[in-house]
Amino acid sequence: MTPTPPPPVPSVLFVCVHNAGRSQMAAAFLARLGGDRVEVRSAGSAPADAVNPAVVAAMAEVGVDLAAETPKVLTTEAVRDSDVVVTMGCGDACPYFPGKRYLDWTLDDPAGQGVEAVRPIRDAVERRVRDLLAELGVEARA
């Protein structure tokens, strides 16, 4: 008997302008909750120099370390190679490829905010990531 090949691993790209807040949080939650059952990318149309310190602090509160992460520039290849592209306020800067699944998540921008203001954004991002995993048929890790 020929073994059944494993199902394809869905790939998700999270995009925001600076890749310093929302998209970093979403990518970290997806990687943590989806593990090797999902491929995760994040990028920004105009990447910042560093991840927002309030975002790093808010994520550390829930056991996610973003201290070593750096914002990455959005490339056409990253969009082309992703099954799902989740935009978070990147506007017209996101390349469009027919046949891709695009989601636009309206979330407050954590730029310039303190940890108190970032916490509810972080929690909203986690809820949406959990919903996305369910839509992709990937069971979230505990």
mmCIF file of N, CA, C and O in Angstrom, residues 18 48 57 64 107 129 139:
data_model
loop_
_atom_site.group_PDB
_atom_site.id
_atom_site.type_symbol
_atom_site.label_atom_id
_atom_site.label_comp_id
_atom_site.label_asym_id
_atom_site.label_seq_id
_atom_site.Cartn_x
_atom_site.Cartn_y
_atom_site.Cartn_z
ATOM 1 N N HIS A 18 4.233 48.974 9.202
ATOM 2 C CA HIS A 18 5.577 48.984 9.787
ATOM 3 C C HIS A 18 6.104 47.618 10.199
ATOM 4 O O HIS A 18 7.276 47.499 10.532
ATOM 5 N N ALA A 48 9.483 49.353 10.036
ATOM 6 C CA ALA A 48 10.148 50.162 11.051
ATOM 7 C C ALA A 48 11.550 49.600 11.309
ATOM 8 O O ALA A 48 11.912 48.548 10.781
ATOM 9 N N ALA A 57 6.543 44.044 25.147
ATOM 10 C CA ALA A 57 6.175 43.885 26.555
ATOM 11 C C ALA A 57 4.822 43.189 26.707
ATOM 12 O O ALA A 57 4.669 42.288 27.540
ATOM 13 N N VAL A 64 5.084 35.133 25.057
ATOM 14 C CA VAL A 64 5.607 35.151 23.694
ATOM 15 C C VAL A 64 6.734 36.172 23.623
ATOM 16 O O VAL A 64 6.537 37.344 23.922
ATOM 17 N N LEU A 107 -7.923 46.588 12.993
ATOM 18 C CA LEU A 107 -7.450 46.584 14.380
ATOM 19 C C LEU A 107 -6.786 47.924 14.661
ATOM 20 O O LEU A 107 -6.157 48.506 13.776
ATOM 21 N N VAL A 129 -6.574 35.103 15.219
ATOM 22 C CA VAL A 129 -5.664 34.034 14.801
ATOM 23 C C VAL A 129 -6.287 32.671 15.113
ATOM 24 O O VAL A 129 -6.238 31.755 14.288
ATOM 25 N N GLU A 139 -5.972 22.588 14.234
ATOM 26 C CA GLU A 139 -6.331 22.673 15.657
ATOM 27 C C GLU A 139 -5.277 23.471 16.414
ATOM 28 O O GLU A 139 -4.072 23.201 16.294
#
